[in-house]
Tab-separated table of C-alpha atoms and ligand atoms in Angstrom:
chain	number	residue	atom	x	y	z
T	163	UNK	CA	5.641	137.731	-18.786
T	164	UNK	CA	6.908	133.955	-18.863
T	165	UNK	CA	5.169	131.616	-21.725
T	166	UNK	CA	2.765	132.996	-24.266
T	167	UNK	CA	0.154	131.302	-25.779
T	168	UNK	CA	2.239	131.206	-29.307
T	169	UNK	CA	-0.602	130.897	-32.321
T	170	UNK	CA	2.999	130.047	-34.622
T	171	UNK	CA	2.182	128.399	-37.807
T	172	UNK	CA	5.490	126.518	-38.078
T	173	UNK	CA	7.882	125.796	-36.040
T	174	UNK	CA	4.791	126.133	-33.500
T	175	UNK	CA	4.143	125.816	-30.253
T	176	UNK	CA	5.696	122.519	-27.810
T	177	UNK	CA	3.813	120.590	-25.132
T	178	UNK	CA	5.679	122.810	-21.877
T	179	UNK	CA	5.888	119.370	-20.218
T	180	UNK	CA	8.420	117.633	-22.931
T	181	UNK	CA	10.098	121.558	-22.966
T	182	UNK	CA	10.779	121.112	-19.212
T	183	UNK	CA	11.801	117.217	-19.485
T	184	UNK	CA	14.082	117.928	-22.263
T	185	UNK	CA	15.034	120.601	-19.782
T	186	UNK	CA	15.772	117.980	-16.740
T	187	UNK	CA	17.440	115.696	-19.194
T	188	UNK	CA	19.992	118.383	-20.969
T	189	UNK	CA	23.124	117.629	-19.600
T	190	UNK	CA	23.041	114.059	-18.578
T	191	UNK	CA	20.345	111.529	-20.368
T	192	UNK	CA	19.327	108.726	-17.642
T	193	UNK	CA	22.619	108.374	-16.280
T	194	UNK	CA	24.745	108.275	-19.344
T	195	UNK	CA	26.699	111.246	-18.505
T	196	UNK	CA	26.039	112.502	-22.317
T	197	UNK	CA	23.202	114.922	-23.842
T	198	UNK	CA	20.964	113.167	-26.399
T	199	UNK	CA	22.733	115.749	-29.138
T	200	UNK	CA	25.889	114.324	-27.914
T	201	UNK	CA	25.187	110.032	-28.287
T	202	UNK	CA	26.654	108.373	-31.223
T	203	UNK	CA	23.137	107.396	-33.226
T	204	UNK	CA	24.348	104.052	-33.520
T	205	UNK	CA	25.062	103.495	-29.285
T	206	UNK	CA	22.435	101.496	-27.579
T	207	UNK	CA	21.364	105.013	-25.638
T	208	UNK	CA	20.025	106.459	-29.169
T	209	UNK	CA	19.067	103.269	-30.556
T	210	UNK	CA	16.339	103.007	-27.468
T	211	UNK	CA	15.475	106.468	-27.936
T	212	UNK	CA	14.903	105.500	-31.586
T	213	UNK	CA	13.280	101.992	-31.250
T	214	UNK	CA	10.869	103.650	-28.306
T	215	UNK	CA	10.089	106.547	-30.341
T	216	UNK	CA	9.013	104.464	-33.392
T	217	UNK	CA	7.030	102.041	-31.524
T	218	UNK	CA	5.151	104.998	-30.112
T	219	UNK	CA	4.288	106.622	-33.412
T	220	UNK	CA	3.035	103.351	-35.237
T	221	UNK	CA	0.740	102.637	-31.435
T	222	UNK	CA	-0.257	106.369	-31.963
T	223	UNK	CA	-0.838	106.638	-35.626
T	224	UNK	CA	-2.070	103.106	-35.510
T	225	UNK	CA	0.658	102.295	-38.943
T	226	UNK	CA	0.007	98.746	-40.236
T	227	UNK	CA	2.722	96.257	-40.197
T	228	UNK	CA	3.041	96.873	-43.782
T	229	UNK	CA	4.081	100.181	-43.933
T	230	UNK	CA	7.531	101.715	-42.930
T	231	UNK	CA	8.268	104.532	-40.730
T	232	UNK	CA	11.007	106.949	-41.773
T	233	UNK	CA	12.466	109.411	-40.092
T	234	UNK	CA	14.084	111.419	-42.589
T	235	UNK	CA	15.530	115.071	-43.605
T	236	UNK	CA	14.559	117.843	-46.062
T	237	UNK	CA	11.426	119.210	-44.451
T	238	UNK	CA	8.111	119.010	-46.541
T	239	UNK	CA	9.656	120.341	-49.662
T	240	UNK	CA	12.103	118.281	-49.772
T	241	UNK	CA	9.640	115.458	-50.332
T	242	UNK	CA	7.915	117.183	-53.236
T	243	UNK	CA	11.269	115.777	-54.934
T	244	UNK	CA	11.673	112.757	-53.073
T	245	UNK	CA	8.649	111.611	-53.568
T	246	UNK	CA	8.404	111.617	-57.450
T	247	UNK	CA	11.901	110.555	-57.586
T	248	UNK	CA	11.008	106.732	-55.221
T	249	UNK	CA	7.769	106.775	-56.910
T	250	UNK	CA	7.277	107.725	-60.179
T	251	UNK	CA	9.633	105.882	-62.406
T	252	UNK	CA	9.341	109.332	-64.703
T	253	UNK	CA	5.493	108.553	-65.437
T	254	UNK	CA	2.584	110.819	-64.694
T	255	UNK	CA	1.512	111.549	-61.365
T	256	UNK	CA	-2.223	113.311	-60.643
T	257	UNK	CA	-2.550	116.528	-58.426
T	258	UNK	CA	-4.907	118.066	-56.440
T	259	UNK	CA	-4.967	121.874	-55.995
T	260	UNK	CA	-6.043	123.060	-52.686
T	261	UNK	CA	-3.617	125.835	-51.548
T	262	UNK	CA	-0.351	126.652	-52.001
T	263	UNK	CA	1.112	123.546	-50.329
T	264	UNK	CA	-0.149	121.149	-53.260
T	265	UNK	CA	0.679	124.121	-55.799
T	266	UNK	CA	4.156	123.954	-54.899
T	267	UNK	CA	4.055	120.105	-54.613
T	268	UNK	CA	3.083	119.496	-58.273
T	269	UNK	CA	5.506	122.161	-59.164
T	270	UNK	CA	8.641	120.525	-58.017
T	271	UNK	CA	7.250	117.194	-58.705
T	272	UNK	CA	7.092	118.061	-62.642
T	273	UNK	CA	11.264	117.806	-62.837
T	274	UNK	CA	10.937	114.483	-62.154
T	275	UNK	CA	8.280	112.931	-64.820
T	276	UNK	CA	4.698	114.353	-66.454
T	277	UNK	CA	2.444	116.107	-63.715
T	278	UNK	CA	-1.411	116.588	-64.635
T	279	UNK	CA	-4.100	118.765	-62.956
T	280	UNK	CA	-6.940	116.412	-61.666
T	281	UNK	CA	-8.742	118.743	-59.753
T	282	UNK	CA	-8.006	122.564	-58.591
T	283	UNK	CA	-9.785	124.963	-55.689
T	284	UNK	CA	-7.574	128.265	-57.362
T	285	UNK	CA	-11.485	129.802	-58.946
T	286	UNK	CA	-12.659	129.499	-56.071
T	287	UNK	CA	-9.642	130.937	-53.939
T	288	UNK	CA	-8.844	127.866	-52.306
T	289	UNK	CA	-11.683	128.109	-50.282
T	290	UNK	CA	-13.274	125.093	-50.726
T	291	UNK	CA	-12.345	120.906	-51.528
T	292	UNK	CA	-12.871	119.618	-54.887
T	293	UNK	CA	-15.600	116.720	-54.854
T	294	UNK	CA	-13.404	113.798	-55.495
T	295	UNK	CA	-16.434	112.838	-57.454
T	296	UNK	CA	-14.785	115.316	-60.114
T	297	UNK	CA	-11.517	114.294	-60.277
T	298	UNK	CA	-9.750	113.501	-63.634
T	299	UNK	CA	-7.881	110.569	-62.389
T	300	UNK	CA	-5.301	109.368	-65.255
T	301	UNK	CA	-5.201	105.039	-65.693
T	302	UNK	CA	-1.284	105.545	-65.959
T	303	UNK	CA	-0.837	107.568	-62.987
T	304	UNK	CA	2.424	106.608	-60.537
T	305	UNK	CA	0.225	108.343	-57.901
T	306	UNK	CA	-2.407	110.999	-56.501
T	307	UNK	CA	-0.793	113.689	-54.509
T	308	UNK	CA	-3.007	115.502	-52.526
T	309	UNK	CA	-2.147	117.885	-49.309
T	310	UNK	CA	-4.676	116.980	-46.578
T	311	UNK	CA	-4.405	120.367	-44.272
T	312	UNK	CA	-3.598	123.558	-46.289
T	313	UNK	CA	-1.588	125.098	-43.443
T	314	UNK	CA	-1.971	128.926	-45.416
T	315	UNK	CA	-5.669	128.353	-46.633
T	316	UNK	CA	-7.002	126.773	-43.620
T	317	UNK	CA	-8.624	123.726	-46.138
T	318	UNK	CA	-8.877	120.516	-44.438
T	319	UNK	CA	-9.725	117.002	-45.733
T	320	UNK	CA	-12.026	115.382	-43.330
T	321	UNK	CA	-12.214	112.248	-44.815
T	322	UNK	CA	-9.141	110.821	-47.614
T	323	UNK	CA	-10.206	109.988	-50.722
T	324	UNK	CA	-11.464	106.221	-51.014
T	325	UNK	CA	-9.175	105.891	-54.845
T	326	UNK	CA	-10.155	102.506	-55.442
T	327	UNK	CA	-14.044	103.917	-55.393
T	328	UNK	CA	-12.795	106.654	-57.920
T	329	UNK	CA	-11.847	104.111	-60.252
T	330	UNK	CA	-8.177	104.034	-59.520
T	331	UNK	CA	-5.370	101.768	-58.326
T	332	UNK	CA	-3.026	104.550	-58.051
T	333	UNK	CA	-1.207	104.490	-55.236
T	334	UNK	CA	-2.296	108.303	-52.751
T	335	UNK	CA	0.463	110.495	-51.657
T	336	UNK	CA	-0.919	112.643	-48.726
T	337	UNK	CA	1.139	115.775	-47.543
T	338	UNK	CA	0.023	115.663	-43.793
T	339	UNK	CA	2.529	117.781	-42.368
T	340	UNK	CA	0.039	120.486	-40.550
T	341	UNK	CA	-2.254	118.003	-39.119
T	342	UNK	CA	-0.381	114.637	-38.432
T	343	UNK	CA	-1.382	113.421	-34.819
T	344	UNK	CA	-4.263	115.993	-34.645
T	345	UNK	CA	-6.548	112.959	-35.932
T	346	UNK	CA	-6.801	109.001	-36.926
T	347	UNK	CA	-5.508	108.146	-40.178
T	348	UNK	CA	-7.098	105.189	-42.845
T	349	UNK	CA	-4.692	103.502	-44.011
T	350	UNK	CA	-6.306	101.679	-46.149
T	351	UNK	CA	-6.338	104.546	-48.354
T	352	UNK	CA	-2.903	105.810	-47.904
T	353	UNK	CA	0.152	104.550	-50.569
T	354	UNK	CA	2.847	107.018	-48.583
T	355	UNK	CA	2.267	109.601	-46.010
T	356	UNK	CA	4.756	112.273	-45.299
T	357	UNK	CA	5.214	115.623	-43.252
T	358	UNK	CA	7.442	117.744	-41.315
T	359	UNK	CA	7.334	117.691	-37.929
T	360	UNK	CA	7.779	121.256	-36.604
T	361	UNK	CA	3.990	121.748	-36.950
T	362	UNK	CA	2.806	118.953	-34.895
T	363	UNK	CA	5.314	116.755	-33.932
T	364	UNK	CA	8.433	118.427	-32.347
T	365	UNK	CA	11.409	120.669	-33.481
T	366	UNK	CA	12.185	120.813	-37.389
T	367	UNK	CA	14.778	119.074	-38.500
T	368	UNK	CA	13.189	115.618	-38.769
T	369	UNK	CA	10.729	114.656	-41.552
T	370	UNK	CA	8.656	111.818	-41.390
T	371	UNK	CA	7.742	109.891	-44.053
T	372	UNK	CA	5.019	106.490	-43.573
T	373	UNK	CA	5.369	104.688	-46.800
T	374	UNK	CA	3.682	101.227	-47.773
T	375	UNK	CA	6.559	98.408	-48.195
T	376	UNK	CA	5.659	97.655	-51.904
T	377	UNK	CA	6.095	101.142	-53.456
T	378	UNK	CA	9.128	100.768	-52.426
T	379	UNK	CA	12.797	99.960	-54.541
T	380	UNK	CA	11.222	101.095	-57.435
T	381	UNK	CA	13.491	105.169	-56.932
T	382	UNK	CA	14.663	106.574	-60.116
T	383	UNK	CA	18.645	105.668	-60.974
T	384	UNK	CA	19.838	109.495	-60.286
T	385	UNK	CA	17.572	109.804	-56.757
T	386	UNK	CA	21.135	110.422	-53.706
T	387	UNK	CA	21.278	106.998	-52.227
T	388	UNK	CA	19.933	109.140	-48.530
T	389	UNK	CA	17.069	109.591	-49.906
T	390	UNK	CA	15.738	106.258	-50.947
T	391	UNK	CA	13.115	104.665	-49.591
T	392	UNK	CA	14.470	101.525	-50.044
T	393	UNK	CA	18.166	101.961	-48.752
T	394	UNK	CA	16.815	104.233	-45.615
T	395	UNK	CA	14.135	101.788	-44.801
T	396	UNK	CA	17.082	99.008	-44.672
T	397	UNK	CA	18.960	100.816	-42.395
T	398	UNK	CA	16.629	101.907	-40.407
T	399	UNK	CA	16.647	105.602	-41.073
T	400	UNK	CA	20.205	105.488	-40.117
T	401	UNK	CA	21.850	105.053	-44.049
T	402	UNK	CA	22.812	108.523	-42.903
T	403	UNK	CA	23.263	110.504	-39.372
T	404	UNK	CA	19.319	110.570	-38.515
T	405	UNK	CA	18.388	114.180	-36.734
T	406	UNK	CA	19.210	112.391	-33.361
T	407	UNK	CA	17.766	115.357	-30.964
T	408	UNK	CA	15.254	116.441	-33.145
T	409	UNK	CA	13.891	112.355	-32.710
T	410	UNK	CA	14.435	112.536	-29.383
T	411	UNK	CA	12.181	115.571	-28.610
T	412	UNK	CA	9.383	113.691	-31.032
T	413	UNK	CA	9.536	110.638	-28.998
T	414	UNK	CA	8.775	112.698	-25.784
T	415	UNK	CA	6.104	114.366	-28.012
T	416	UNK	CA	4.585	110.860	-28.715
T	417	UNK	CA	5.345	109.644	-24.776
T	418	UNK	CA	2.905	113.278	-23.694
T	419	UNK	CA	0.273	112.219	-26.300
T	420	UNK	CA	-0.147	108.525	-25.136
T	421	UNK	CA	-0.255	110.044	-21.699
T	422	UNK	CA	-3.000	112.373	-22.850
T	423	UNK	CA	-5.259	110.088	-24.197
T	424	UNK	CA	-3.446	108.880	-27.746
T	425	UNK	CA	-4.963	110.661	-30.901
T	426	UNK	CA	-8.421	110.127	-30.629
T	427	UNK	CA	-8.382	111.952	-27.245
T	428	UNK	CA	-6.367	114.461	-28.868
T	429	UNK	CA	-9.144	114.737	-32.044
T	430	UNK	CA	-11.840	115.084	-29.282
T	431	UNK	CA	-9.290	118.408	-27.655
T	432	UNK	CA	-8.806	120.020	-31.014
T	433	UNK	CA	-12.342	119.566	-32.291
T	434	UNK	CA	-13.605	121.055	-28.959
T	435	UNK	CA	-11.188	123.964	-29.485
T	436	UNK	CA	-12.018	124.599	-33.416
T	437	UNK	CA	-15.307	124.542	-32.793
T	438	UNK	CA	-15.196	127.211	-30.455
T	439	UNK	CA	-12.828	129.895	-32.572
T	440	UNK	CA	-14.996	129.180	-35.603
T	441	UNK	CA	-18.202	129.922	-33.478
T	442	UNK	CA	-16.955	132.920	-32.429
T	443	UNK	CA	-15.972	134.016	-35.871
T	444	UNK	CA	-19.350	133.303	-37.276
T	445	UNK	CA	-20.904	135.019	-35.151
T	446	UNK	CA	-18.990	138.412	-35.123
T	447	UNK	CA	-19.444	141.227	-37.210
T	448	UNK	CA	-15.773	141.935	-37.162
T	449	UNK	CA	-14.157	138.959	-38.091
T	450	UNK	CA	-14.694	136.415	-40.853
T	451	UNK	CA	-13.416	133.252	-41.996
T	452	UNK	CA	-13.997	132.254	-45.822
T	453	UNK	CA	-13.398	128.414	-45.728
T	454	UNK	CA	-16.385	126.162	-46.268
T	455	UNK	CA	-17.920	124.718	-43.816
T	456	UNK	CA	-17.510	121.213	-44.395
T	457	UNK	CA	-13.567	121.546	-45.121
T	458	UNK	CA	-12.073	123.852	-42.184
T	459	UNK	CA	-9.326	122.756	-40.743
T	460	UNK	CA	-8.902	122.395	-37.176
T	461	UNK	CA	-5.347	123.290	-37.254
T	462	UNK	CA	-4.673	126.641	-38.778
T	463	UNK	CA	-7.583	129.010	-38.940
T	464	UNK	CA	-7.058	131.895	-41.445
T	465	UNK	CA	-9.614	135.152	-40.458
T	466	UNK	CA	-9.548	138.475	-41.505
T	467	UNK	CA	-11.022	141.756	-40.149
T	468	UNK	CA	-13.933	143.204	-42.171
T	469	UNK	CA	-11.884	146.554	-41.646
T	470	UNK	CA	-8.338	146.244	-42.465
T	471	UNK	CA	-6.769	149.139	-41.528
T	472	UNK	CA	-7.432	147.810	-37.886
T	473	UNK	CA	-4.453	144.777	-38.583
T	474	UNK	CA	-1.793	146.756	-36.560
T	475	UNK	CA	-3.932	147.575	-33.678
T	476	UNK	CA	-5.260	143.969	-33.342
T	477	UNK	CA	-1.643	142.202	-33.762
T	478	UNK	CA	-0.273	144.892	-31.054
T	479	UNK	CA	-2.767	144.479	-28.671
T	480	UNK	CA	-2.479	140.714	-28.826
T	481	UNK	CA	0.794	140.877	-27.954
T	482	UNK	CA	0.391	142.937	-25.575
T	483	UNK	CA	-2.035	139.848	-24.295
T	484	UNK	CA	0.662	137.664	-24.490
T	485	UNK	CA	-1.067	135.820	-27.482
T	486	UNK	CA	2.029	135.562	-30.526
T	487	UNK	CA	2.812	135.114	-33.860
T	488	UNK	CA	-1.043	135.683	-35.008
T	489	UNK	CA	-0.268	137.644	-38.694
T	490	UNK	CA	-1.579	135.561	-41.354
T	491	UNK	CA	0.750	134.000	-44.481
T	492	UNK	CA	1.973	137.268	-46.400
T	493	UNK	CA	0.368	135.482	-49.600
T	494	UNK	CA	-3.318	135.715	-47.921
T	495	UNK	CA	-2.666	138.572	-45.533
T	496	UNK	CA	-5.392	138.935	-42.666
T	497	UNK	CA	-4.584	136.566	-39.773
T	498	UNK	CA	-3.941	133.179	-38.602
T	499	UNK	CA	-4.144	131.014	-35.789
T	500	UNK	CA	-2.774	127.632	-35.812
T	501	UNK	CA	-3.980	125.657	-33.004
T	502	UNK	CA	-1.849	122.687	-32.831
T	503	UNK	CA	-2.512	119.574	-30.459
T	504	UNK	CA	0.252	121.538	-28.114
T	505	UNK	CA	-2.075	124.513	-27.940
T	506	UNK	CA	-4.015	124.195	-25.082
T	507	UNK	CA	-8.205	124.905	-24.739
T	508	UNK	CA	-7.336	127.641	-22.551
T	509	UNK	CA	-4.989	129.205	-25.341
T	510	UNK	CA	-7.997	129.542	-27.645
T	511	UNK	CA	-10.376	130.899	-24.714
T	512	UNK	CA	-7.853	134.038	-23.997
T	513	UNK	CA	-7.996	134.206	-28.291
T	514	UNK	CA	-11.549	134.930	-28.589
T	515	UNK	CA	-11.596	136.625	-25.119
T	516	UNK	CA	-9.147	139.228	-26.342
T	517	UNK	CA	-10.729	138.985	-29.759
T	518	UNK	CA	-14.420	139.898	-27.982
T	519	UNK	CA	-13.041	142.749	-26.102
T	520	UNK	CA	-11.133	144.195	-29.324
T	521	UNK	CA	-14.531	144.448	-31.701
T	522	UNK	CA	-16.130	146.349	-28.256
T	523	UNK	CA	-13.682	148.855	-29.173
T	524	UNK	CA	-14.223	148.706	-32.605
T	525	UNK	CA	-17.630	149.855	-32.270
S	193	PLP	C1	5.190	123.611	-43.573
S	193	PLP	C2	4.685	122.751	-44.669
S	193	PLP	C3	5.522	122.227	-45.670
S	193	PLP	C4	6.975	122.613	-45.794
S	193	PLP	O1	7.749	122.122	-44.803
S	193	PLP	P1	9.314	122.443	-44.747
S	193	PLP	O2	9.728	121.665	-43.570
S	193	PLP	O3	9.477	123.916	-44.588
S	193	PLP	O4	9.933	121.962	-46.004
S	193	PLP	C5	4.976	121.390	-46.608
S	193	PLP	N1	3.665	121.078	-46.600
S	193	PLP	C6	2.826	121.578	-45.660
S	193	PLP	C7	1.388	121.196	-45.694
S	193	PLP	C8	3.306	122.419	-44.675
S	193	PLP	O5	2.479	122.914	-43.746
């Protein structure tokens, strides 16, 4: 059948032109008679790869000279301890509750100092944003956590939160592992930006983490030397053995998105292909989505059908159309399509296609 069009929420779908470099490049890297996974990360081979690969990202993401870019370990959850432990100082931190991504954040974050509610989407089934209007921000709060693309509830943040107009000097911690690169980022809003990258980025195993230089140094006495900011900043992200291939395949990642336009060619692409699976949703009697309209995210698009009994059916006969990995999070059920900058427009068009001919038979 050769590749599908892979709908994966995580580890998800790869750019089939970096798949076939890495390809080219397996067994010997530009001439250096060595595989990427087999270069000391401290040999001038890696250390391009590396330097390149950075450079890329802060061109990309547009990162301000006063921020640092870490490549780190751990995944997402990992940094729901991380984070508290570099930036807390075992005060209280403020939460936002949008799905279960921000749940689990101010969960974990609670071993490390006082964690308070400012604002939660649960009554409403985390189908909707909070006005940030609303928020209870505390004046002693270490920082705002909030999780700008609910990867399970399909919530997105269009804009971030201006804090400063909320009243607050607090410092915002944005989870943006589900939608990093699908869009431009304000950094003038952002204290430390962090996400896995086997959603957007490349394979998982590397975690970045975009923090501003003066939060830094400030980590809690007990927090493991790898994962200070401070220390793995110094080194540059080499205090410990970095994920070496799992950079590598990012940097080619970053090389296919500069050669595609940068991000806000890439926003234009994933716009153009949200818009037209949410369309089609709205206008079907089948299928529904239940995320507001002003805060669904272009990423991962949760939809059930009005008749459930017809899951199997629908899931088999997408695979059957070579369209994978479609079943929705096990804690929402129904179905899910994450549409990742990788996923290409013509990926979503044989979606609703196949999705259009399935309700005919419905009838
Ligand atoms: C996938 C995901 C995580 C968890 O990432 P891991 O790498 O599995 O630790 C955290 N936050 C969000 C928003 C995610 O989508």
């Amino acid at each position: 059948m050769g590749r599908a069009f892979n709908f994966s929420a995580g580890p998800a779908v790869m750019p089939e032109a970096v798949l076939q470099q890495a390809a080219a490049e397996m067994l010997d890297w530009h001439g250096s008679g060595m595989s990427v996974m087999e270069m000391s990360h401290r040999g001038k081979e890696f250390i391009s790869i590396y330097e390149q690969a950075e450079n890329d990202l802060r061109e990309l993401l547009a990162v301000p000279a006063h921020f640092k870019i870490l490549f780190m370990q751990g995944g997402g959850l990992a940094e729901n301890a991380i984070v508290p432990m570099n930036l807390s100082q075992g005060g209280a931190m403020d939460f936002v509750l949008t799905g279960s991504w921000s749940q689990k954040s101010e969960k974990e974050a609670g071993k490390y100092g006082t964690t308070r509610v400012a604002a939660s989407a649960q009554a409403e089934g985390f189908t909707t944003l909070p006005d940030p209007a609303t928020w209870q921000l505390g004046a002693d709060s270490r920082y705002v956590h909030i999780c700008s693309n609910e990867t399970i509830h399909g919530v997105e943040f269009h804009e971030l939160p201006d804090l400063k107009a909320l009243g607050s000097d607090a410092p915002l911690v944005v989870d943006f592992s589900s939608h990093v690169a699908s869009r431009s980022v304000d950094w003038s809003r952002v204290g430390l930006a962090f996400g896995g990258a086997q959603k957007n980025l490349g394979p998982a195993g590397l975690t970045l983490v975009i923090v501003r230089e003066d939060l830094m140094g400030q980590a809690l006495s007990h927090c493991p030397s790898a994962f200070d900011y401070k220390l793995v900043a110094e080194n540059q992200s080499m205090y410990n053995t970095p994920p070496t291939y799992s950079i590598y395949i990012a940097g080619l990642v970053f090389q296919w998105l500069k050669k595609h336009g940068g991000i806000a060619a890439m926003e234009q692409r994933n716009i153009a292909k949200a818009t037209l699976l949410y369309d089609f949703l709205d206008s079907s009697s089948l299928y529904v989505n239940k995320v507001a309209m002003n805060c669904r995210s272009r990423m991962n698009v949760p939809f059930f059908l009005r008749d459930e009994s017809r899951n199997d059916a629908f899931l088999a006969g997408a695979k059957a159309a070579n369209l994978l990995q479609l079943k929705g999070h096990k804690s929402v059920g129904g179905m899910r399509a994450s549409i990742y900058n990788a996923m290409p427009l013509d990926g979503v068009q044989a979606l609703v296609a196949y999705m259009r001919e399935f309700e005919k038979t419905q009838a």
